[in-house]
Tab-separated table of C-alpha atoms and ligand atoms in Angstrom:
chain	number	residue	atom	x	y	z
A	967	UNK	CA	-39.793	0.138	-5.744
A	968	UNK	CA	-37.567	0.542	-2.703
A	969	UNK	CA	-35.996	-2.647	-1.399
A	970	UNK	CA	-37.709	-4.098	1.666
A	971	UNK	CA	-35.784	-4.632	4.865
A	972	UNK	CA	-34.569	-8.207	5.131
A	973	UNK	CA	-36.698	-8.672	8.239
A	974	UNK	CA	-39.760	-7.859	6.110
A	975	UNK	CA	-38.837	-10.692	3.740
A	976	UNK	CA	-38.916	-13.151	6.641
A	977	UNK	CA	-41.329	-16.135	6.512
A	978	UNK	CA	-41.652	-18.401	9.542
A	979	UNK	CA	-39.640	-21.595	9.117
A	980	UNK	CA	-37.531	-20.567	6.087
A	981	UNK	CA	-33.858	-21.443	6.380
A	982	UNK	CA	-30.581	-20.680	4.627
A	983	UNK	CA	-28.784	-23.753	5.914
A	984	UNK	CA	-29.134	-27.518	6.294
A	985	UNK	CA	-27.281	-29.424	8.974
A	986	UNK	CA	-26.764	-33.186	9.357
A	987	UNK	CA	-28.495	-34.998	12.189
A	988	UNK	CA	-26.885	-34.502	15.602
A	989	UNK	CA	-24.496	-37.380	16.321
A	990	UNK	CA	-23.348	-36.301	19.786
A	991	UNK	CA	-25.248	-36.179	23.026
A	992	UNK	CA	-27.473	-33.115	23.377
A	993	UNK	CA	-26.457	-30.893	26.316
A	994	UNK	CA	-28.350	-28.341	28.301
A	995	UNK	CA	-27.201	-24.756	27.596
A	996	UNK	CA	-27.395	-23.979	31.295
A	997	UNK	CA	-24.665	-26.579	31.938
A	998	UNK	CA	-22.313	-24.718	29.625
A	999	UNK	CA	-23.097	-21.000	30.046
A	1000	UNK	CA	-23.916	-19.088	33.252
A	1001	UNK	CA	-27.687	-18.797	33.633
A	1002	UNK	CA	-27.673	-14.985	33.639
A	1003	UNK	CA	-26.074	-14.865	30.186
A	1004	UNK	CA	-28.710	-17.047	28.538
A	1005	UNK	CA	-31.405	-15.063	26.744
A	1006	UNK	CA	-35.007	-15.590	27.758
A	1007	UNK	CA	-36.586	-15.164	24.344
A	1008	UNK	CA	-35.615	-16.010	20.771
A	1009	UNK	CA	-33.769	-13.221	18.905
A	1010	UNK	CA	-35.893	-11.548	16.263
A	1011	UNK	CA	-33.863	-12.696	13.243
A	1012	UNK	CA	-35.118	-12.819	9.672
A	1013	UNK	CA	-35.993	-16.309	8.438
A	1014	UNK	CA	-35.000	-16.411	4.776
A	1015	UNK	CA	-33.406	-18.782	2.263
A	1016	UNK	CA	-29.829	-18.441	1.025
A	1017	UNK	CA	-31.161	-17.407	-2.361
A	1018	UNK	CA	-33.210	-14.591	-0.811
A	1019	UNK	CA	-30.244	-13.346	1.196
A	1020	UNK	CA	-27.971	-13.225	-1.853
A	1021	UNK	CA	-30.526	-11.456	-4.029
A	1022	UNK	CA	-31.387	-8.948	-1.317
A	1023	UNK	CA	-27.794	-7.862	-0.867
A	1024	UNK	CA	-26.972	-7.872	-4.582
A	1025	UNK	CA	-30.001	-5.633	-5.217
A	1026	UNK	CA	-28.855	-3.262	-2.456
A	1027	UNK	CA	-25.304	-3.182	-3.815
A	1028	UNK	CA	-26.649	-2.320	-7.272
A	1029	UNK	CA	-28.485	0.678	-5.855
A	1030	UNK	CA	-25.369	1.916	-4.155
A	1031	UNK	CA	-22.890	4.200	-5.867
A	1032	UNK	CA	-19.198	3.380	-5.528
A	1033	UNK	CA	-15.782	3.931	-7.124
A	1034	UNK	CA	-16.035	0.610	-8.936
A	1035	UNK	CA	-19.230	1.815	-10.623
A	1036	UNK	CA	-18.332	5.276	-11.843
A	1037	UNK	CA	-16.648	8.655	-11.496
A	1038	UNK	CA	-16.525	9.891	-7.899
A	1039	UNK	CA	-15.055	13.446	-7.850
A	1040	UNK	CA	-15.664	14.041	-4.134
A	1041	UNK	CA	-13.187	16.833	-3.375
A	1042	UNK	CA	-10.699	16.326	-0.531
A	1043	UNK	CA	-11.758	12.671	-0.176
A	1044	UNK	CA	-9.508	11.251	-2.940
A	1045	UNK	CA	-11.896	8.583	-4.206
A	1046	UNK	CA	-9.342	6.949	-6.489
A	1047	UNK	CA	-9.578	3.433	-7.860
A	1048	UNK	CA	-8.661	0.728	-5.320
A	1049	UNK	CA	-6.528	-1.903	-7.098
A	1050	UNK	CA	-7.870	-5.404	-6.470
A	1051	UNK	CA	-4.403	-6.826	-5.808
A	1052	UNK	CA	-4.547	-4.951	-2.452
A	1053	UNK	CA	-7.591	-6.985	-1.461
A	1054	UNK	CA	-6.083	-10.219	-2.657
A	1055	UNK	CA	-2.965	-9.830	-0.525
A	1056	UNK	CA	-4.935	-8.689	2.526
A	1057	UNK	CA	-6.827	-11.966	2.297
A	1058	UNK	CA	-3.768	-14.233	2.387
A	1059	UNK	CA	-4.347	-16.995	4.935
A	1060	UNK	CA	-1.230	-16.132	6.922
A	1061	UNK	CA	-2.570	-12.636	7.578
A	1062	UNK	CA	-6.206	-13.610	8.068
A	1063	UNK	CA	-5.592	-16.281	10.690
A	1064	UNK	CA	-3.364	-14.455	13.152
A	1065	UNK	CA	-4.589	-12.887	16.369
A	1066	UNK	CA	-3.389	-9.568	17.815
A	1067	UNK	CA	-2.796	-11.194	21.212
A	1068	UNK	CA	-0.339	-13.764	19.819
A	1069	UNK	CA	3.198	-13.469	21.234
A	1070	UNK	CA	5.440	-11.303	19.068
A	1071	UNK	CA	7.745	-14.247	18.370
A	1072	UNK	CA	4.913	-15.973	16.439
A	1073	UNK	CA	3.982	-12.954	14.254
A	1074	UNK	CA	7.404	-11.782	13.076
A	1075	UNK	CA	6.158	-11.477	9.487
A	1076	UNK	CA	3.280	-9.185	10.447
A	1077	UNK	CA	5.580	-6.999	12.553
A	1078	UNK	CA	8.100	-6.833	9.742
A	1079	UNK	CA	5.343	-5.760	7.383
A	1080	UNK	CA	4.346	-2.951	9.753
A	1081	UNK	CA	7.942	-1.839	10.255
A	1082	UNK	CA	8.494	-1.845	6.482
A	1083	UNK	CA	5.433	0.350	6.003
A	1084	UNK	CA	6.628	2.703	8.765
A	1085	UNK	CA	10.031	3.016	7.070
A	1086	UNK	CA	8.505	3.690	3.647
A	1087	UNK	CA	6.114	6.342	4.995
A	1088	UNK	CA	9.009	8.012	6.816
A	1089	UNK	CA	11.013	8.039	3.576
A	1090	UNK	CA	8.094	9.288	1.457
A	1091	UNK	CA	7.221	12.207	3.758
A	1092	UNK	CA	10.625	13.037	5.251
A	1093	UNK	CA	10.072	12.113	8.900
A	1094	UNK	CA	12.187	10.173	11.403
A	1095	UNK	CA	9.556	8.008	13.063
A	1096	UNK	CA	6.008	6.836	12.398
A	1097	UNK	CA	3.123	5.458	14.435
A	1098	UNK	CA	0.603	3.396	12.477
A	1099	UNK	CA	-1.929	3.329	15.315
A	1100	UNK	CA	-4.503	6.065	14.531
A	1101	UNK	CA	-7.561	4.722	12.741
A	1102	UNK	CA	-8.315	7.664	10.435
A	1103	UNK	CA	-7.191	11.132	9.428
A	1104	UNK	CA	-9.133	12.857	12.192
A	1105	UNK	CA	-7.684	10.396	14.699
A	1106	UNK	CA	-4.182	11.151	13.372
A	1107	UNK	CA	-4.846	14.868	13.903
A	1108	UNK	CA	-5.907	14.250	17.494
A	1109	UNK	CA	-2.895	12.005	18.136
A	1110	UNK	CA	-0.621	14.705	16.696
A	1111	UNK	CA	-2.178	17.408	18.869
A	1112	UNK	CA	-1.660	15.181	21.927
A	1113	UNK	CA	2.007	14.849	20.921
A	1114	UNK	CA	2.266	18.639	20.501
A	1115	UNK	CA	0.784	19.137	23.973
A	1116	UNK	CA	3.109	16.594	25.573
A	1117	UNK	CA	6.112	18.259	23.909
A	1118	UNK	CA	5.185	21.716	25.219
A	1119	UNK	CA	4.394	20.329	28.680
A	1120	UNK	CA	7.919	18.926	28.747
A	1121	UNK	CA	9.200	22.427	27.927
A	1122	UNK	CA	7.314	23.667	30.979
A	1123	UNK	CA	4.233	25.263	29.381
A	1124	UNK	CA	1.570	23.464	27.293
A	1125	UNK	CA	0.577	26.828	25.681
A	1126	UNK	CA	-2.982	27.781	24.712
A	1127	UNK	CA	-3.693	28.201	21.022
A	1128	UNK	CA	-3.483	26.243	17.801
A	1129	UNK	CA	-3.807	28.344	14.646
A	1130	UNK	CA	-5.821	27.038	11.685
A	1131	UNK	CA	-6.465	28.673	8.276
A	1132	UNK	CA	-10.121	29.502	7.522
A	1133	UNK	CA	-10.084	27.045	4.603
A	1134	UNK	CA	-9.374	24.068	6.906
A	1135	UNK	CA	-11.271	20.800	7.069
A	1136	UNK	CA	-13.795	20.697	9.932
A	1137	UNK	CA	-11.927	17.908	11.695
A	1138	UNK	CA	-8.985	20.289	12.367
A	1139	UNK	CA	-10.708	22.584	14.882
A	1140	UNK	CA	-12.461	19.553	16.390
A	1141	UNK	CA	-9.134	17.785	17.066
A	1142	UNK	CA	-7.673	20.969	18.506
A	1143	UNK	CA	-10.591	21.431	20.879
A	1144	UNK	CA	-10.640	17.798	22.049
A	1145	UNK	CA	-6.914	17.982	22.813
A	1146	UNK	CA	-7.548	20.925	25.138
A	1147	UNK	CA	-6.353	23.781	22.938
A	1148	UNK	CA	-8.250	26.780	21.646
A	1149	UNK	CA	-8.515	26.944	17.853
A	1150	UNK	CA	-7.811	30.354	16.323
A	1151	UNK	CA	-8.683	31.040	12.712
A	1152	UNK	CA	-6.190	32.621	10.301
A	1153	UNK	CA	-7.546	34.401	7.209
A	1154	UNK	CA	-6.802	33.414	3.638
A	1155	UNK	CA	-5.563	36.134	1.298
A	1156	UNK	CA	-6.981	36.991	-2.139
A	1157	UNK	CA	-4.788	34.251	-3.636
A	1158	UNK	CA	-6.430	31.609	-1.427
A	1159	UNK	CA	-3.284	31.136	0.671
A	1160	UNK	CA	-2.489	31.859	4.349
A	1161	UNK	CA	-2.520	35.630	4.922
A	1162	UNK	CA	0.922	36.328	6.366
A	1163	UNK	CA	-0.133	39.609	7.988
A	1164	UNK	CA	-2.978	37.910	9.826
A	1165	UNK	CA	-0.630	35.095	10.851
A	1166	UNK	CA	1.903	37.607	12.174
A	1167	UNK	CA	-0.814	39.329	14.211
A	1168	UNK	CA	-1.799	36.074	15.897
A	1169	UNK	CA	1.635	34.589	16.509
A	1170	UNK	CA	2.997	34.735	20.045
A	1171	UNK	CA	4.414	32.451	22.715
A	1172	UNK	CA	0.954	31.144	23.590
A	1173	UNK	CA	0.735	29.450	20.189
A	1174	UNK	CA	1.405	25.702	20.440
A	1175	UNK	CA	1.195	24.906	16.728
A	1176	UNK	CA	0.020	25.941	13.281
A	1177	UNK	CA	-2.067	23.315	11.476
A	1178	UNK	CA	-1.711	23.605	7.735
A	1179	UNK	CA	-3.188	21.526	4.950
A	1180	UNK	CA	-0.861	21.565	1.952
A	1181	UNK	CA	-2.030	21.763	-0.770
A	1182	UNK	CA	-4.918	23.447	1.018
A	1183	UNK	CA	-8.578	22.616	0.546
A	1184	UNK	CA	-8.831	25.041	-2.373
A	1185	UNK	CA	-6.353	22.732	-4.127
A	1186	UNK	CA	-3.651	25.421	-3.918
A	1187	UNK	CA	-0.060	24.942	-2.795
A	1188	UNK	CA	0.929	27.141	0.155
A	1189	UNK	CA	3.756	28.918	-1.648
A	1190	UNK	CA	4.953	30.789	1.470
A	1191	UNK	CA	5.310	27.630	3.523
A	1192	UNK	CA	9.049	27.988	4.221
A	1193	UNK	CA	8.565	31.515	5.510
A	1194	UNK	CA	5.491	30.458	7.505
A	1195	UNK	CA	7.362	27.630	9.218
A	1196	UNK	CA	10.181	30.010	10.105
A	1197	UNK	CA	7.697	32.484	11.632
A	1198	UNK	CA	6.015	29.747	13.700
A	1199	UNK	CA	9.294	28.196	14.845
A	1200	UNK	CA	10.599	31.634	15.865
A	1201	UNK	CA	7.945	31.810	18.616
A	1202	UNK	CA	8.621	28.190	19.632
A	1203	UNK	CA	5.464	26.807	17.972
A	1204	UNK	CA	5.337	23.529	16.019
A	1205	UNK	CA	4.317	23.048	12.392
A	1206	UNK	CA	1.656	20.399	11.805
A	1207	UNK	CA	0.633	19.227	8.358
A	1208	UNK	CA	-2.763	17.753	7.631
A	1209	UNK	CA	-1.522	15.242	5.048
A	1210	UNK	CA	-4.889	14.306	3.559
A	1211	UNK	CA	-3.810	15.881	0.255
A	1212	UNK	CA	-0.451	14.132	0.032
A	1213	UNK	CA	-1.460	12.531	-3.276
A	1214	UNK	CA	-0.660	15.889	-4.899
A	1215	UNK	CA	2.925	15.884	-3.573
A	1216	UNK	CA	3.980	12.268	-3.254
A	1217	UNK	CA	7.363	11.594	-4.858
A	1218	UNK	CA	8.027	15.321	-5.348
A	1219	UNK	CA	7.845	17.151	-2.031
A	1220	UNK	CA	8.501	15.753	1.434
A	1221	UNK	CA	6.633	17.720	4.131
A	1222	UNK	CA	9.481	16.971	6.581
A	1223	UNK	CA	11.825	18.885	4.237
A	1224	UNK	CA	9.734	22.079	4.135
A	1225	UNK	CA	9.468	22.799	7.834
A	1226	UNK	CA	6.821	20.437	9.194
A	1227	UNK	CA	7.498	18.735	12.538
A	1228	UNK	CA	4.517	16.376	12.602
A	1229	UNK	CA	1.978	15.152	10.044
A	1230	UNK	CA	-0.814	12.647	9.604
A	1231	UNK	CA	-1.259	10.456	6.515
A	1232	UNK	CA	-4.553	9.129	5.197
A	1233	UNK	CA	-3.595	5.683	3.890
A	1234	UNK	CA	-7.181	5.362	2.599
A	1235	UNK	CA	-6.786	8.449	0.433
A	1236	UNK	CA	-3.181	8.662	-0.759
A	1237	UNK	CA	-2.426	4.951	-0.843
A	1238	UNK	CA	-5.642	3.591	-2.356
A	1239	UNK	CA	-7.112	1.524	0.456
A	1240	UNK	CA	-10.907	1.696	0.215
A	1241	UNK	CA	-12.868	4.100	2.410
A	1242	UNK	CA	-16.324	5.491	2.926
A	1243	UNK	CA	-18.531	2.421	2.867
A	1244	UNK	CA	-15.539	0.355	1.730
A	1245	UNK	CA	-13.867	-0.360	5.021
A	1246	UNK	CA	-11.933	1.154	7.899
A	1247	UNK	CA	-9.247	3.781	7.359
A	1248	UNK	CA	-5.815	4.422	8.752
A	1249	UNK	CA	-4.209	7.730	9.758
A	1250	UNK	CA	-0.534	7.145	10.682
A	1251	UNK	CA	1.432	9.991	12.239
A	1252	UNK	CA	4.974	10.967	11.256
A	1253	UNK	CA	7.287	13.051	13.454
A	1254	UNK	CA	10.762	14.570	13.537
A	1255	UNK	CA	13.335	13.014	15.867
A	1256	UNK	CA	12.707	15.412	18.775
A	1257	UNK	CA	9.042	14.343	18.950
A	1258	UNK	CA	9.692	10.602	18.696
A	1259	UNK	CA	9.623	9.930	22.490
A	1260	UNK	CA	5.964	11.040	22.563
A	1261	UNK	CA	4.588	8.657	19.899
A	1262	UNK	CA	1.889	6.161	20.989
A	1263	UNK	CA	2.911	2.770	22.412
A	1264	UNK	CA	3.475	-0.021	21.694
A	1265	UNK	CA	6.212	0.770	19.183
A	1266	UNK	CA	7.699	-1.873	16.939
A	1267	UNK	CA	11.410	-2.184	17.672
A	1268	UNK	CA	13.972	-4.330	15.915
A	1269	UNK	CA	16.641	-6.098	17.967
A	1270	UNK	CA	19.125	-8.581	16.469
A	1271	UNK	CA	16.890	-9.189	13.479
A	1272	UNK	CA	13.821	-9.853	15.689
A	1273	UNK	CA	10.822	-7.587	16.051
A	1274	UNK	CA	9.280	-6.744	19.398
A	1275	UNK	CA	6.404	-4.625	20.642
A	1276	UNK	CA	7.846	-2.222	23.187
A	1277	UNK	CA	6.026	-0.202	25.841
A	1278	UNK	CA	9.306	1.143	27.148
A	1279	UNK	CA	8.771	4.793	26.171
A	1280	UNK	CA	8.105	6.707	29.413
A	1281	UNK	CA	7.202	9.989	27.661
A	1282	UNK	CA	4.696	8.385	25.269
A	1283	UNK	CA	1.164	9.810	25.072
A	1284	UNK	CA	0.004	6.193	25.576
A	1285	UNK	CA	-2.227	4.057	23.431
A	1286	UNK	CA	-4.695	5.584	20.954
A	1287	UNK	CA	-6.193	2.413	19.458
A	1288	UNK	CA	-6.801	-1.125	20.632
A	1289	UNK	CA	-3.975	-3.434	19.564
A	1290	UNK	CA	-1.830	-1.798	16.850
A	1291	UNK	CA	-4.176	-0.024	14.428
A	1292	UNK	CA	-6.047	-1.347	11.382
A	1293	UNK	CA	-3.622	-4.041	10.269
A	1294	UNK	CA	-5.607	-5.058	7.213
A	1295	UNK	CA	-5.310	-1.523	5.843
A	1296	UNK	CA	-1.522	-1.596	6.331
A	1297	UNK	CA	-1.293	-4.622	4.038
A	1298	UNK	CA	-3.265	-2.854	1.317
A	1299	UNK	CA	-1.277	0.394	1.570
A	1300	UNK	CA	2.059	-1.436	1.547
A	1301	UNK	CA	0.961	-3.469	-1.485
A	1302	UNK	CA	0.084	-0.261	-3.299
A	1303	UNK	CA	3.372	1.459	-2.430
A	1304	UNK	CA	5.463	-1.546	-3.503
A	1305	UNK	CA	3.450	-2.070	-6.699
A	1306	UNK	CA	3.875	1.600	-7.668
A	1307	UNK	CA	7.515	1.995	-6.712
A	1308	UNK	CA	9.237	5.364	-6.749
A	1309	UNK	CA	8.428	6.131	-10.383
A	1310	UNK	CA	4.811	5.054	-9.990
A	1311	UNK	CA	4.280	7.249	-6.936
A	1312	UNK	CA	5.654	10.244	-8.833
A	1313	UNK	CA	3.139	9.512	-11.595
A	1314	UNK	CA	0.356	9.563	-8.980
A	1315	UNK	CA	1.115	13.186	-8.114
A	1316	UNK	CA	1.711	14.169	-11.757
A	1317	UNK	CA	-1.513	12.686	-13.044
A	1318	UNK	CA	-3.603	13.884	-10.094
A	1319	UNK	CA	-2.456	17.442	-10.857
A	1320	UNK	CA	-2.768	17.137	-14.649
A	1321	UNK	CA	-6.275	15.651	-14.429
A	1322	UNK	CA	-7.456	18.393	-12.070
A	1323	UNK	CA	-6.039	21.167	-14.264
A	1324	UNK	CA	-7.526	19.629	-17.413
A	1325	UNK	CA	-10.975	19.387	-15.861
A	1326	UNK	CA	-10.655	22.893	-14.421
A	1327	UNK	CA	-9.868	24.254	-17.893
A	1328	UNK	CA	-13.085	22.684	-19.238
A	1329	UNK	CA	-15.254	24.194	-16.509
A	1330	UNK	CA	-13.762	27.491	-15.341
A	1331	UNK	CA	-15.477	29.555	-18.060
A	1332	UNK	CA	-18.820	27.821	-17.499
A	1333	UNK	CA	-18.963	28.058	-13.708
A	1334	UNK	CA	-17.192	30.613	-11.499
A	1335	UNK	CA	-13.606	30.013	-10.352
A	1336	UNK	CA	-13.018	32.285	-7.348
A	1337	UNK	CA	-9.270	31.565	-7.038
A	1338	UNK	CA	-7.557	31.733	-10.416
A	1339	UNK	CA	-4.427	30.035	-11.658
A	1340	UNK	CA	-3.096	26.499	-11.725
A	1341	UNK	CA	-4.382	24.117	-9.109
A	1342	UNK	CA	-2.854	21.016	-7.595
A	1343	UNK	CA	-5.006	17.865	-7.340
A	1344	UNK	CA	-8.386	19.585	-6.960
A	1345	UNK	CA	-10.160	22.896	-7.544
A	1346	UNK	CA	-13.158	24.713	-6.174
A	1347	UNK	CA	-15.873	26.279	-8.338
A	1348	UNK	CA	-18.737	28.454	-7.188
A	1349	UNK	CA	-22.336	27.966	-8.312
A	1350	UNK	CA	-23.427	31.281	-6.842
A	1351	UNK	CA	-24.354	32.745	-10.257
A	1352	UNK	CA	-27.019	30.028	-10.681
A	1353	UNK	CA	-29.211	31.703	-8.055
A	1354	UNK	CA	-30.428	34.174	-10.651
A	1355	UNK	CA	-31.965	31.290	-12.622
A	1356	UNK	CA	-34.974	30.405	-10.490
A	1357	UNK	CA	-32.905	30.205	-7.298
A	1358	UNK	CA	-30.931	27.147	-8.408
A	1359	UNK	CA	-28.334	26.151	-5.825
A	1360	UNK	CA	-25.199	24.022	-5.830
A	1361	UNK	CA	-27.159	21.335	-3.980
A	1362	UNK	CA	-29.514	21.095	-6.985
A	1363	UNK	CA	-26.575	20.676	-9.385
A	1364	UNK	CA	-25.177	17.925	-7.159
A	1365	UNK	CA	-28.519	16.088	-7.119
A	1366	UNK	CA	-28.942	16.424	-10.897
A	1367	UNK	CA	-25.490	14.887	-11.466
A	1368	UNK	CA	-26.798	11.688	-9.863
A	1369	UNK	CA	-29.400	11.427	-12.629
A	1370	UNK	CA	-26.567	11.297	-15.154
A	1371	UNK	CA	-24.721	8.530	-13.308
A	1372	UNK	CA	-22.008	10.593	-11.610
A	1373	UNK	CA	-21.280	10.963	-7.940
A	1374	UNK	CA	-21.511	14.608	-6.902
A	1375	UNK	CA	-18.447	16.672	-5.964
A	1376	UNK	CA	-18.062	17.876	-2.379
A	1377	UNK	CA	-20.420	20.834	-1.903
A	1378	UNK	CA	-20.527	23.825	0.486
A	1379	UNK	CA	-16.909	23.197	1.517
A	1380	UNK	CA	-14.480	24.902	1.950
A	1381	UNK	CA	-16.607	27.428	3.797
A	1382	UNK	CA	-14.803	30.446	2.317
A	1383	UNK	CA	-16.335	29.813	-1.142
A	1384	UNK	CA	-20.028	30.537	-1.447
A	1385	UNK	CA	-22.049	27.713	-3.105
A	1386	UNK	CA	-18.812	25.727	-3.388
A	1387	UNK	CA	-18.324	22.754	-5.712
A	1388	UNK	CA	-15.050	21.076	-4.777
A	1389	UNK	CA	-13.871	18.733	-7.530
A	1390	UNK	CA	-11.105	16.144	-7.219
A	1391	UNK	CA	-10.918	13.870	-10.263
A	1392	UNK	CA	-7.906	11.831	-8.951
A	1393	UNK	CA	-5.183	10.367	-11.129
A	1394	UNK	CA	-7.026	7.157	-11.973
A	1395	UNK	CA	-9.558	8.661	-14.430
A	1396	UNK	CA	-9.284	8.746	-18.216
A	1397	UNK	CA	-9.636	11.797	-20.452
A	1398	UNK	CA	-12.934	10.351	-21.761
A	1399	UNK	CA	-14.408	10.272	-18.256
A	1400	UNK	CA	-13.287	13.834	-17.513
A	1401	UNK	CA	-14.751	15.032	-20.837
A	1402	UNK	CA	-18.056	13.302	-20.145
A	1403	UNK	CA	-18.265	14.827	-16.672
A	1404	UNK	CA	-17.511	18.335	-17.972
A	1405	UNK	CA	-20.122	17.974	-20.721
A	1406	UNK	CA	-22.678	16.925	-18.153
A	1407	UNK	CA	-21.864	19.860	-15.864
A	1408	UNK	CA	-22.340	22.225	-18.808
A	1409	UNK	CA	-25.603	20.537	-19.760
A	1410	UNK	CA	-26.855	20.929	-16.188
A	1411	UNK	CA	-26.003	24.628	-16.264
A	1412	UNK	CA	-28.158	24.977	-19.420
A	1413	UNK	CA	-30.982	23.114	-17.702
A	1414	UNK	CA	-30.707	25.509	-14.752
A	1415	UNK	CA	-31.132	28.452	-17.110
A	1416	UNK	CA	-34.013	26.956	-19.097
A	1417	UNK	CA	-35.866	24.730	-16.657
A	1418	UNK	CA	-34.815	25.322	-13.032
A	1419	UNK	CA	-37.693	23.164	-11.742
A	1420	UNK	CA	-35.985	20.107	-13.250
A	1421	UNK	CA	-33.044	20.755	-10.925
A	1422	UNK	CA	-35.070	21.637	-7.839
A	1423	UNK	CA	-36.820	18.273	-8.031
A	1424	UNK	CA	-33.745	16.182	-8.935
A	1425	UNK	CA	-32.750	13.404	-8.684
A	1426	UNK	CA	-35.415	11.779	-10.869
A	1427	UNK	CA	-34.086	8.328	-11.680
A	1428	UNK	CA	-32.185	7.167	-8.598
A	1429	UNK	CA	-33.552	4.382	-6.337
A	1430	UNK	CA	-34.660	7.025	-3.839
A	1431	UNK	CA	-35.486	10.653	-4.666
A	1432	UNK	CA	-34.352	13.709	-2.716
A	1433	UNK	CA	-34.005	12.797	0.928
A	1434	UNK	CA	-34.824	14.958	3.893
A	1435	UNK	CA	-31.288	14.974	5.264
A	1436	UNK	CA	-32.148	17.005	8.356
A	1437	UNK	CA	-34.908	14.587	9.345
A	1438	UNK	CA	-32.595	11.639	8.681
A	1439	UNK	CA	-29.950	13.117	10.995
A	1440	UNK	CA	-32.380	14.207	13.718
A	1441	UNK	CA	-34.646	11.168	13.787
A	1442	UNK	CA	-32.281	8.256	13.346
A	1443	UNK	CA	-34.138	4.977	13.110
A	1444	UNK	CA	-31.715	2.090	13.467
A	1445	UNK	CA	-34.023	-0.549	14.901
A	1446	UNK	CA	-36.806	-2.300	13.118
B	994	PLP	C1	-10.392	13.547	4.767
B	994	PLP	C2	-9.745	14.694	5.420
B	994	PLP	C3	-9.519	14.706	6.815
B	994	PLP	C4	-10.043	13.648	7.755
B	994	PLP	O1	-9.666	12.358	7.433
B	994	PLP	P1	-10.584	11.110	7.837
B	994	PLP	O2	-9.756	9.936	7.484
B	994	PLP	O3	-11.842	11.242	7.044
B	994	PLP	O4	-10.838	11.221	9.319
B	994	PLP	C5	-8.828	15.780	7.345
B	994	PLP	N1	-8.414	16.805	6.567
B	994	PLP	C6	-8.628	16.825	5.246
B	994	PLP	C7	-8.121	17.994	4.429
B	994	PLP	C8	-9.318	15.782	4.623
B	994	PLP	O5	-9.542	15.808	3.310
């Protein structure tokens, strides 16, 4: 039975608290708060006992699927395990009880922590300066595009176009458009990499930047990247890296060393801070020296061993987030980086790549693999061949996986693969888990061939069955 809303569990007069008798004089609210701010009627809050509240939310959490419950191979999203030590340190009293409006002299430790994280990210990715402000990957992209625009404006011409490969994440063209540029699509070649001829055709002095995801969303390393960056720089354009897939490179390749001028990080992907329903993200931006003047303010500056927040950067694009970004996430990411150390971070990339290639080898003969060869941290299968078995689609495979206790891979993305299944196992999974997932995928393929109806009507044993996603998006109901 579906769980009721908590407001439906309400019974007049039930309480989750008990307070001692009032031992001070009772005051009139109107003496304390301006009349116009005092509500005229009682708020419609559920009246429930503590016991009912706890059970309600535990039941809901049990229905939910999460990385702490099972395998979550959502391609591009890097749903790796989130070590609990991150949470423990983020909850230290000294961090919890500070306020962002405190004078800098009273939060030297917090500023030092942020500066330390900036320095480590710069070292890891090969950049000269970092801003921790953006709140997510997409926000980091937008911030970067604003920096690109400011740079070109300073050169006398903001330029018109930003080039993006056709395999790109949907946030890329969105960020380009919001920053006032026109997004132009560059074709992928038969190897799933940027088509150099198409790039050449589209490169000219109106191009502000090329946005590249490396490894790209097919899980393939852009092997021509040095040549590409030379081509783009030759027309005065900038090289931007979407760093969402940095977990495949960390410790081995520094984007700043292979021609990129600016990049965003996803701390919530590469550096294990929770995301999705698990909390806010963080999308810091790294730049080369010549772009540093344009980074958002305030910047953390160190003077005589003291940290200050400085707004003294006249060419800055300004502020992109209230206060300084998602501080809590910085603590978790820094904890992870320090716990792993240099050797540990190398292992992240190694194991992410090994796990993906192992799983690919178990599935590439069973499903279709449009782009052959070794992959990096993820790979993309096609379920197109399933259509001949009673019109089974990738969506049906994804729904059936839920019946077997797995989260589904990313589906129908990247757009250049028909009926795409994008699988990213991450480095934190065991061989046993990967074997079990592959076996299940193969079993589902057999079911599709023998009993397609079973897939069309899946999932069968989840708390809710197949949802009408279009209706849910079009007719949002957020009030009871
Ligand atoms: C996740 C992702 C983004 C966007 O990051 P968010 O933190 O979700 O905004 C951008 N590009 C790629 C390739 C991604 O995987």
